mmCIF file of C-alpha atoms in Angstrom:
data_model
loop_
_atom_site.group_PDB
_atom_site.id
_atom_site.type_symbol
_atom_site.label_atom_id
_atom_site.label_comp_id
_atom_site.label_asym_id
_atom_site.label_seq_id
_atom_site.Cartn_x
_atom_site.Cartn_y
_atom_site.Cartn_z
ATOM 1 C CA MET J 1 0.000 0.000 0.000
ATOM 2 C CA ARG J 2 2.778 2.395 0.886
ATOM 3 C CA ALA J 3 4.538 1.655 -2.389
ATOM 4 C CA ARG J 4 1.311 2.374 -4.324
ATOM 5 C CA ILE J 5 0.831 5.727 -2.551
ATOM 6 C CA ALA J 6 4.464 6.620 -3.243
ATOM 7 C CA ARG J 7 4.038 5.924 -6.983
ATOM 8 C CA LYS J 8 0.912 8.122 -7.116
ATOM 9 C CA ILE J 9 2.735 10.972 -5.373
ATOM 10 C CA ALA J 10 5.709 10.623 -7.739
ATOM 11 C CA LYS J 11 3.388 10.644 -10.778
ATOM 12 C CA ARG J 12 1.553 13.781 -9.663
ATOM 13 C CA SER J 13 4.872 15.390 -8.860
ATOM 14 C CA GLU J 14 6.016 14.751 -12.432
ATOM 15 C CA GLN J 15 2.860 16.446 -13.721
ATOM 16 C CA GLY J 16 3.698 19.545 -11.709
ATOM 17 C CA ILE J 17 0.817 19.054 -9.291
ATOM 18 C CA GLY J 18 1.159 18.148 -5.631
ATOM 19 C CA ASN J 19 -1.596 17.555 -3.154
ATOM 20 C CA TYR J 20 -0.140 15.822 -0.168
ATOM 21 C CA SER J 21 0.697 16.550 3.442
ATOM 22 C CA GLU J 22 3.251 19.260 2.726
ATOM 23 C CA GLY J 23 0.762 21.303 0.629
ATOM 24 C CA LYS J 24 -0.346 21.908 -2.944
ATOM 25 C CA VAL J 25 2.033 22.639 -5.811
ATOM 26 C CA ALA J 26 1.326 23.510 -9.493
ATOM 27 C CA LYS J 27 4.043 24.151 -12.053
ATOM 28 C CA ALA J 28 4.105 25.006 -15.788
ATOM 29 C CA LYS J 29 6.869 25.661 -18.319
ATOM 30 C CA GLN J 30 6.782 26.871 -21.930
ATOM 31 C CA MET J 31 9.615 27.313 -24.394
ATOM 32 C CA ILE J 32 9.325 30.429 -26.547
ATOM 33 C CA GLU J 33 11.161 30.159 -29.873
ATOM 34 C CA ARG J 34 13.007 33.238 -31.067
ATOM 35 C CA GLY J 35 13.582 34.292 -34.669
ATOM 36 C CA LYS J 36 10.375 32.744 -36.079
ATOM 37 C CA LYS J 37 11.953 29.289 -36.207
ATOM 38 C CA ARG J 38 8.660 27.539 -37.013
ATOM 39 C CA GLN J 39 7.976 29.770 -40.014
ATOM 40 C CA HIS J 40 11.509 29.171 -41.304
ATOM 41 C CA ARG J 41 11.191 25.401 -40.878
ATOM 42 C CA LEU J 42 7.913 25.433 -42.763
ATOM 43 C CA GLN J 43 9.341 27.551 -45.597
ATOM 44 C CA ALA J 44 12.435 25.336 -45.892
ATOM 45 C CA ALA J 45 10.224 22.236 -46.127
ATOM 46 C CA LYS J 46 8.036 23.847 -48.799
ATOM 47 C CA ASP J 47 11.069 24.860 -50.878
ATOM 48 C CA ALA J 48 12.589 21.364 -50.632
ATOM 49 C CA THR J 49 9.248 19.844 -51.675
ATOM 50 C CA ALA J 50 9.079 22.156 -54.705
ATOM 51 C CA VAL J 51 12.509 20.933 -55.840
ATOM 52 C CA ILE J 52 11.448 17.276 -55.575
ATOM 53 C CA ARG J 53 8.228 18.000 -57.457
ATOM 54 C CA SER J 54 10.135 19.589 -60.363
ATOM 55 C CA GLN J 55 12.603 16.683 -60.419
ATOM 56 C CA VAL J 56 9.700 14.251 -60.700
ATOM 57 C CA THR J 57 8.323 16.320 -63.589
ATOM 58 C CA ASP J 58 11.730 16.165 -65.270
ATOM 59 C CA SER J 59 11.769 12.371 -64.932
ATOM 60 C CA GLU J 60 8.347 12.310 -66.577
ATOM 61 C CA ARG J 61 9.725 14.465 -69.421
ATOM 62 C CA GLN J 62 12.460 11.920 -70.114
ATOM 63 C CA LEU J 63 10.054 9.000 -69.829
ATOM 64 C CA ILE J 64 7.646 10.612 -72.314
ATOM 65 C CA PHE J 65 10.488 10.953 -74.817
ATOM 66 C CA ASN J 66 11.475 7.296 -74.387
ATOM 67 C CA VAL J 67 7.882 6.178 -74.924
ATOM 68 C CA ALA J 68 7.535 8.451 -77.969
ATOM 69 C CA GLN J 69 10.737 7.005 -79.419
ATOM 70 C CA GLN J 70 9.455 3.455 -79.008
ATOM 71 C CA PHE J 71 6.100 4.472 -80.490
ATOM 72 C CA ILE J 72 7.795 5.901 -83.585
ATOM 73 C CA ASN J 73 9.763 2.667 -83.938
ATOM 74 C CA VAL J 74 6.456 0.775 -83.967
ATOM 75 C CA LEU J 75 5.013 3.103 -86.615
ATOM 76 C CA LEU J 76 8.117 2.642 -88.769
ATOM 77 C CA ALA J 77 7.969 -1.137 -88.383
ATOM 78 C CA GLU J 78 4.288 -1.266 -89.315
ATOM 79 C CA SER J 79 4.805 1.042 -92.289
ATOM 80 C CA THR J 80 7.734 -1.067 -93.479
ATOM 81 C CA LEU J 81 5.729 -4.278 -93.070
ATOM 82 C CA SER J 82 2.785 -2.841 -94.982
ATOM 83 C CA PHE J 83 5.029 -1.736 -97.822
ATOM 84 C CA ALA J 84 6.858 -5.085 -97.918
ATOM 85 C CA GLN J 85 3.545 -6.964 -98.141
ATOM 86 C CA GLN J 86 2.271 -4.703 -100.928
ATOM 87 C CA ASP J 87 5.531 -5.049 -102.817
ATOM 88 C CA LEU J 88 5.415 -8.832 -102.434
ATOM 89 C CA GLU J 89 1.861 -8.993 -103.764
ATOM 90 C CA SER J 90 2.818 -6.827 -106.737
ATOM 91 C CA PHE J 91 5.848 -8.965 -107.541
ATOM 92 C CA GLN J 92 3.813 -12.166 -107.232
ATOM 93 C CA ARG J 93 1.493 -10.829 -109.951
ATOM 94 C CA THR J 94 4.560 -10.144 -112.065
ATOM 95 C CA LEU J 95 5.752 -13.695 -111.425
ATOM 96 C CA GLU J 96 2.418 -15.109 -112.561
ATOM 97 C CA ILE J 97 2.594 -13.078 -115.794
ATOM 98 C CA SER J 98 6.196 -14.190 -116.295
ATOM 99 C CA GLU J 99 5.236 -17.840 -115.967
ATOM 100 C CA THR J 100 2.515 -17.317 -118.539
ATOM 101 C CA ARG J 101 5.005 -15.661 -120.860
ATOM 102 C CA PHE J 102 7.502 -18.504 -120.271
ATOM 103 C CA HIS J 103 4.968 -21.140 -121.259
ATOM 104 C CA ALA J 104 4.171 -19.036 -124.300
ATOM 105 C CA GLY J 105 7.874 -18.937 -125.171
ATOM 106 C CA SER J 106 8.221 -15.148 -124.707
ATOM 107 C CA ILE J 107 10.962 -15.346 -122.062
ATOM 108 C CA SER J 108 13.695 -17.844 -121.326
ATOM 109 C CA GLU J 109 13.853 -20.230 -118.408
ATOM 110 C CA GLY J 110 16.857 -18.299 -117.104
ATOM 111 C CA ASP J 111 14.798 -15.104 -116.808
ATOM 112 C CA LEU J 112 12.015 -16.998 -115.044
ATOM 113 C CA LEU J 113 14.520 -18.413 -112.531
ATOM 114 C CA LYS J 114 15.861 -14.917 -111.853
ATOM 115 C CA ILE J 115 12.348 -13.745 -111.058
ATOM 116 C CA HIS J 116 11.820 -16.704 -108.711
ATOM 117 C CA LEU J 117 15.099 -15.859 -106.954
ATOM 118 C CA GLN J 118 14.059 -12.216 -106.674
ATOM 119 C CA LEU J 119 10.813 -13.339 -105.060
ATOM 120 C CA LEU J 120 12.912 -14.767 -102.216
ATOM 121 C CA GLN J 121 14.161 -11.270 -101.445
ATOM 122 C CA PHE J 122 10.612 -9.930 -101.170
ATOM 123 C CA GLU J 123 9.566 -12.807 -98.908
ATOM 124 C CA THR J 124 12.638 -12.229 -96.747
ATOM 125 C CA ASP J 125 11.771 -8.536 -96.471
ATOM 126 C CA VAL J 126 8.287 -9.420 -95.209
ATOM 127 C CA SER J 127 9.667 -11.830 -92.593
ATOM 128 C CA ALA J 128 12.215 -9.274 -91.403
ATOM 129 C CA ALA J 129 9.543 -6.578 -91.225
ATOM 130 C CA LYS J 130 7.283 -8.838 -89.141
ATOM 131 C CA LEU J 131 10.115 -9.506 -86.696
ATOM 132 C CA ALA J 132 10.950 -5.800 -86.481
ATOM 133 C CA ARG J 133 7.309 -5.031 -85.679
ATOM 134 C CA ILE J 134 7.202 -7.638 -82.902
ATOM 135 C CA GLN J 135 10.412 -6.274 -81.399
ATOM 136 C CA ALA J 136 9.179 -2.692 -81.604
ATOM 137 C CA LEU J 137 5.894 -3.568 -79.894
ATOM 138 C CA ALA J 138 7.797 -5.394 -77.156
ATOM 139 C CA GLY J 139 10.029 -2.367 -76.606
ATOM 140 C CA LEU J 140 7.022 -0.058 -76.375
ATOM 141 C CA ARG J 141 5.266 -2.395 -73.973
ATOM 142 C CA GLN J 142 8.339 -2.438 -71.753
ATOM 143 C CA SER J 143 8.357 1.373 -71.626
ATOM 144 C CA LEU J 144 4.641 1.478 -70.837
ATOM 145 C CA GLY J 145 4.803 -1.380 -68.341
ATOM 146 C CA PHE J 146 3.991 -4.974 -69.240
ATOM 147 C CA ALA J 147 1.178 -5.182 -66.714
ATOM 148 C CA SER J 148 -0.574 -2.094 -68.099
ATOM 149 C CA VAL J 149 -0.783 -3.326 -71.712
ATOM 150 C CA GLU J 150 -2.388 -6.461 -73.101
ATOM 151 C CA GLU J 151 -0.143 -9.011 -74.711
ATOM 152 C CA ASN J 152 -1.640 -8.772 -78.218
ATOM 153 C CA TYR J 153 -2.047 -5.006 -78.282
ATOM 154 C CA ASP J 154 -1.710 -2.722 -81.270
ATOM 155 C CA VAL J 155 -1.209 0.983 -81.901
ATOM 156 C CA SER J 156 -2.897 3.478 -84.180
ATOM 157 C CA GLY J 157 -1.087 6.156 -86.124
ATOM 158 C CA THR J 158 0.976 6.712 -89.239
ATOM 159 C CA LEU J 159 4.295 8.221 -90.168
ATOM 160 C CA GLU J 160 3.549 11.804 -91.121
ATOM 161 C CA TYR J 161 5.239 15.132 -91.632
ATOM 162 C CA GLN J 162 4.213 18.087 -89.467
ATOM 163 C CA ALA J 163 6.076 21.349 -89.873
ATOM 164 C CA VAL J 164 7.377 23.190 -86.799
ATOM 165 C CA PRO J 165 6.930 26.945 -87.341
ATOM 166 C CA SER J 166 8.690 28.107 -84.139
ATOM 167 C CA THR J 167 12.045 29.888 -84.385
ATOM 168 C CA LEU J 168 15.142 29.071 -82.351
ATOM 169 C CA THR J 169 14.725 32.208 -80.236
ATOM 170 C CA GLN J 170 11.133 31.321 -79.413
ATOM 171 C CA LEU J 171 12.126 27.791 -78.456
ATOM 172 C CA GLU J 172 14.974 28.986 -76.224
ATOM 173 C CA THR J 173 12.604 31.366 -74.429
ATOM 174 C CA MET J 174 10.062 28.598 -73.980
ATOM 175 C CA ALA J 175 12.726 26.224 -72.618
ATOM 176 C CA ALA J 176 13.852 28.822 -70.075
ATOM 177 C CA GLN J 177 10.295 28.975 -68.766
ATOM 178 C CA SER J 178 9.169 25.342 -68.929
ATOM 179 C CA ARG J 179 12.192 23.021 -68.706
ATOM 180 C CA PRO J 180 11.649 21.107 -65.419
ATOM 181 C CA ASP J 181 15.314 20.483 -64.601
ATOM 182 C CA LEU J 182 16.081 24.193 -65.013
ATOM 183 C CA ILE J 183 13.128 25.068 -62.781
ATOM 184 C CA ALA J 184 14.380 22.520 -60.237
ATOM 185 C CA ALA J 185 17.831 24.135 -60.288
ATOM 186 C CA GLN J 186 16.296 27.566 -59.724
ATOM 187 C CA GLN J 187 14.221 26.207 -56.874
ATOM 188 C CA GLY J 188 17.355 24.533 -55.508
ATOM 189 C CA VAL J 189 18.946 27.954 -55.026
ATOM 190 C CA THR J 190 15.831 29.166 -53.218
ATOM 191 C CA ALA J 191 15.800 26.051 -51.036
ATOM 192 C CA ALA J 192 19.480 26.518 -50.160
ATOM 193 C CA ARG J 193 18.805 30.096 -49.097
ATOM 194 C CA SER J 194 15.894 28.913 -46.965
ATOM 195 C CA GLN J 195 18.226 26.451 -45.260
ATOM 196 C CA LEU J 196 20.677 29.278 -44.543
ATOM 197 C CA ALA J 197 17.927 31.418 -43.027
ATOM 198 C CA LEU J 198 16.849 28.451 -40.886
ATOM 199 C CA ALA J 199 20.422 27.792 -39.750
ATOM 200 C CA GLU J 200 20.832 31.439 -38.769
ATOM 201 C CA VAL J 201 17.679 31.532 -36.634
ATOM 202 C CA ASN J 202 18.605 28.163 -35.097
ATOM 203 C CA GLY J 203 21.678 29.914 -33.728
ATOM 204 C CA LYS J 204 19.429 32.069 -31.544
ATOM 205 C CA GLN J 205 18.769 30.681 -28.077
ATOM 206 C CA ASP J 206 15.184 30.134 -27.042
ATOM 207 C CA VAL J 207 13.610 31.523 -23.902
ATOM 208 C CA THR J 208 11.973 29.211 -21.380
ATOM 209 C CA ALA J 209 9.231 30.750 -19.236
ATOM 210 C CA GLY J 210 7.931 29.072 -16.123
ATOM 211 C CA ALA J 211 5.358 29.601 -13.406
ATOM 212 C CA ALA J 212 4.771 27.833 -10.097
ATOM 213 C CA TYR J 213 2.068 28.008 -7.459
ATOM 214 C CA THR J 214 2.407 26.616 -3.966
ATOM 215 C CA HIS J 215 0.024 26.461 -1.022
ATOM 216 C CA THR J 216 1.506 25.366 2.268
ATOM 217 C CA ALA J 217 0.158 25.845 5.730
ATOM 218 C CA SER J 218 -2.588 28.216 4.557
ATOM 219 C CA VAL J 219 0.023 30.332 2.778
ATOM 220 C CA SER J 220 -0.149 30.704 -1.053
ATOM 221 C CA SER J 221 2.679 31.911 -3.243
ATOM 222 C CA ALA J 222 3.423 32.195 -6.943
ATOM 223 C CA THR J 223 6.752 32.439 -8.756
ATOM 224 C CA PHE J 224 7.588 33.284 -12.363
ATOM 225 C CA THR J 225 10.896 32.422 -14.045
ATOM 226 C CA PHE J 226 12.557 33.208 -17.342
ATOM 227 C CA SER J 227 15.706 31.434 -18.519
ATOM 228 C CA ILE J 228 17.878 31.522 -21.626
ATOM 229 C CA PRO J 229 21.033 29.473 -22.319
ATOM 230 C CA LEU J 230 24.292 31.381 -22.650
ATOM 231 C CA ALA J 231 25.658 30.366 -26.089
ATOM 232 C CA LEU J 232 29.306 31.096 -25.487
ATOM 233 C CA SER J 233 30.730 28.778 -28.162
ATOM 234 C CA ASN J 234 27.800 27.141 -29.969
ATOM 235 C CA ARG J 235 25.813 29.532 -32.139
ATOM 236 C CA ASN J 236 25.286 27.032 -34.974
ATOM 237 C CA GLN J 237 28.302 28.432 -36.835
ATOM 238 C CA GLY J 238 29.096 25.122 -38.557
ATOM 239 C CA GLU J 239 25.640 24.675 -40.060
ATOM 240 C CA ILE J 240 25.563 28.315 -41.146
ATOM 241 C CA ALA J 241 28.891 27.916 -42.948
ATOM 242 C CA ARG J 242 27.737 24.676 -44.612
ATOM 243 C CA THR J 243 24.522 26.193 -45.921
ATOM 244 C CA ARG J 244 26.412 29.161 -47.341
ATOM 245 C CA TYR J 245 28.590 26.809 -49.358
ATOM 246 C CA ALA J 246 25.427 24.931 -50.356
ATOM 247 C CA ILE J 247 24.055 28.155 -51.844
ATOM 248 C CA THR J 248 27.226 28.567 -53.915
ATOM 249 C CA GLN J 249 26.951 24.955 -55.084
ATOM 250 C CA ALA J 250 23.277 25.408 -56.030
ATOM 251 C CA GLU J 251 24.089 28.578 -57.985
ATOM 252 C CA GLU J 252 26.853 26.771 -59.901
ATOM 253 C CA GLN J 253 24.485 23.910 -60.683
ATOM 254 C CA LEU J 254 21.916 26.419 -61.914
ATOM 255 C CA GLY J 255 24.435 27.963 -64.303
ATOM 256 C CA GLU J 256 25.473 24.534 -65.598
ATOM 257 C CA THR J 257 21.855 23.487 -66.095
ATOM 258 C CA ALA J 258 21.041 26.701 -67.948
ATOM 259 C CA GLN J 259 23.958 26.111 -70.328
ATOM 260 C CA ARG J 260 22.895 22.495 -70.887
ATOM 261 C CA VAL J 261 19.326 23.529 -71.653
ATOM 262 C CA SER J 262 20.506 26.068 -74.242
ATOM 263 C CA THR J 263 22.801 23.473 -75.833
ATOM 264 C CA ASP J 264 20.033 20.864 -75.940
ATOM 265 C CA VAL J 265 17.637 23.267 -77.660
ATOM 266 C CA VAL J 266 20.199 24.361 -80.273
ATOM 267 C CA GLU J 267 21.257 20.784 -81.071
ATOM 268 C CA ALA J 268 17.666 19.542 -81.255
ATOM 269 C CA PHE J 269 16.647 22.467 -83.469
ATOM 270 C CA GLU J 270 19.528 21.914 -85.900
ATOM 271 C CA ASN J 271 18.785 18.181 -85.978
ATOM 272 C CA LEU J 272 15.165 18.927 -86.812
ATOM 273 C CA ARG J 273 16.129 21.387 -89.535
ATOM 274 C CA THR J 274 18.489 18.848 -91.145
ATOM 275 C CA ASN J 275 15.831 16.140 -91.135
ATOM 276 C CA ASP J 276 13.312 18.619 -92.508
ATOM 277 C CA GLN J 277 15.612 19.346 -95.449
ATOM 278 C CA ILE J 278 15.887 15.615 -96.176
ATOM 279 C CA ILE J 279 12.114 15.239 -96.077
ATOM 280 C CA GLN J 280 11.699 18.122 -98.493
ATOM 281 C CA LEU J 281 14.017 16.389 -100.990
ATOM 282 C CA TYR J 282 11.673 13.414 -101.068
ATOM 283 C CA ARG J 283 8.526 15.524 -101.112
ATOM 284 C CA ARG J 284 9.699 17.519 -104.129
ATOM 285 C CA GLY J 285 9.079 14.517 -106.332
ATOM 286 C CA TYR J 286 11.670 11.811 -105.755
ATOM 287 C CA VAL J 287 9.108 9.477 -104.207
ATOM 288 C CA GLU J 288 6.653 9.882 -107.066
ATOM 289 C CA GLN J 289 9.413 9.694 -109.666
ATOM 290 C CA ALA J 290 10.684 6.379 -108.315
ATOM 291 C CA LYS J 291 7.170 4.936 -108.260
ATOM 292 C CA LYS J 292 6.451 6.163 -111.771
ATOM 293 C CA SER J 293 9.726 4.696 -113.052
ATOM 294 C CA ARG J 294 8.916 1.330 -111.488
ATOM 295 C CA ASP J 295 5.367 1.315 -112.894
ATOM 296 C CA ILE J 296 6.615 2.137 -116.399
ATOM 297 C CA SER J 297 9.276 -0.586 -116.264
ATOM 298 C CA GLU J 298 6.774 -3.112 -114.945
ATOM 299 C CA TYR J 299 4.228 -2.242 -117.630
ATOM 300 C CA ALA J 300 6.857 -2.432 -120.356
ATOM 301 C CA TYR J 301 8.310 -5.710 -119.093
ATOM 302 C CA GLN J 302 4.923 -7.424 -118.852
ATOM 303 C CA ARG J 303 4.356 -6.537 -122.487
ATOM 304 C CA GLY J 304 7.812 -7.527 -123.652
ATOM 305 C CA ALA J 305 9.027 -3.971 -124.295
ATOM 306 C CA ALA J 306 11.673 -3.941 -121.539
ATOM 307 C CA SER J 307 14.293 -6.399 -120.376
ATOM 308 C CA LEU J 308 14.156 -8.276 -117.101
ATOM 309 C CA LEU J 309 17.274 -6.515 -115.816
ATOM 310 C CA ASP J 310 15.722 -3.094 -116.425
ATOM 311 C CA TYR J 311 12.578 -4.099 -114.554
ATOM 312 C CA LEU J 312 14.448 -5.599 -111.579
ATOM 313 C CA ASP J 313 16.678 -2.544 -111.384
ATOM 314 C CA SER J 314 13.704 -0.180 -111.292
ATOM 315 C CA GLU J 315 12.072 -2.401 -108.656
ATOM 316 C CA ARG J 316 15.172 -2.253 -106.430
ATOM 317 C CA THR J 317 15.374 1.512 -106.865
ATOM 318 C CA TYR J 318 11.716 1.941 -105.953
ATOM 319 C CA ARG J 319 11.974 -0.319 -102.906
ATOM 320 C CA GLY J 320 15.093 1.446 -101.649
ATOM 321 C CA ASN J 321 13.492 4.841 -102.201
ATOM 322 C CA GLN J 322 10.351 3.905 -100.298
ATOM 323 C CA LEU J 323 12.246 2.417 -97.360
ATOM 324 C CA ALA J 324 14.537 5.445 -97.175
ATOM 325 C CA TYR J 325 11.548 7.810 -97.265
ATOM 326 C CA ARG J 326 9.856 5.971 -94.416
ATOM 327 C CA GLN J 327 13.079 6.044 -92.414
ATOM 328 C CA ALA J 328 13.387 9.776 -93.108
ATOM 329 C CA LEU J 329 9.840 10.363 -91.851
ATOM 330 C CA ALA J 330 10.593 8.389 -88.686
ATOM 331 C CA SER J 331 13.823 10.338 -88.151
ATOM 332 C CA TYR J 332 11.950 13.619 -88.596
ATOM 333 C CA MET J 333 9.254 12.606 -86.103
ATOM 334 C CA LEU J 334 11.948 11.540 -83.646
ATOM 335 C CA ALA J 335 13.698 14.900 -84.137
ATOM 336 C CA VAL J 336 10.426 16.634 -83.258
ATOM 337 C CA GLU J 337 10.205 14.578 -80.070
ATOM 338 C CA GLN J 338 13.815 15.421 -79.218
ATOM 339 C CA LEU J 339 13.014 19.105 -79.633
ATOM 340 C CA ARG J 340 9.966 18.738 -77.384
ATOM 341 C CA GLU J 341 12.128 17.070 -74.765
ATOM 342 C CA ALA J 342 14.763 19.794 -75.049
ATOM 343 C CA VAL J 343 12.186 22.576 -74.716
ATOM 344 C CA GLY J 344 10.250 20.822 -71.964
ATOM 345 C CA SER J 345 6.908 21.384 -73.663
ATOM 346 C CA ARG J 346 4.840 19.616 -76.296
ATOM 347 C CA SER J 347 2.971 22.737 -77.426
ATOM 348 C CA PHE J 348 4.898 24.699 -80.028
#
């Protein structure tokens, strides 16, 4: 019993309240922070959160580019497969006509064998195009996440040319305003300065205020106390010095990031302009000219007015031209995506 009473007295004594034979006691203490430490802690946390948010946005920017690149690869593979299948069907019709002409004695067996051997090339192109499409779809699915896409999925879209009217100056201005990693670097400087302000106010000693009330032998008394530590050697000098160097580091990183952003925009813009020039070469008539040349040679060969070598040569030229044009379109679309990544925006 005595031990239980002693524990109760000790507990009430810890709470600052006494009500036992010696009298009644009530105590209270409160620490008063100086220098608006709470506001500085809150501001430092907000600035650090803003930096992380911009870094996440920058990671999304890079991920979007990777997905766009894989998507363009799928479009190129599907376009190549479609062309290879069309070319194979066209050549099979030519083979059927050639067999008819061979039985009629219009062409030699050697020419017919050459056409059969050429058919192997078309069939090989189709098989290679099918494999390329499967690989491209697998790469895109990996970027999107295997669990988020069905196994036998497909995409919609075509290789197409879309002009970019923006100038280099406009794109550089846009990048300075919207590039997430540059914004994160700017916010990093602000966050470093917030940490310095917090370190400086943490060097100020806080005041502790206390009050006590006692009632003993019908006599009541109250006391009030104020205390503050004497910071003779510890005024948070080390943390203040560290945060000052952190500001310098953040400012250097900001300058480096700004230079990298400008370089990325210039390189992406020049890459786009070069690919645009290549596209214009094809669009001026080379694609149509190659197709027309192939059609003329095919028509003439089927009617015995052109040799087999002339027809096969025009067919190879047409196939090479079409594949190169599709590759040029894919390269141009990829250059557009690189410019969007460099600018940090998809609206220009």
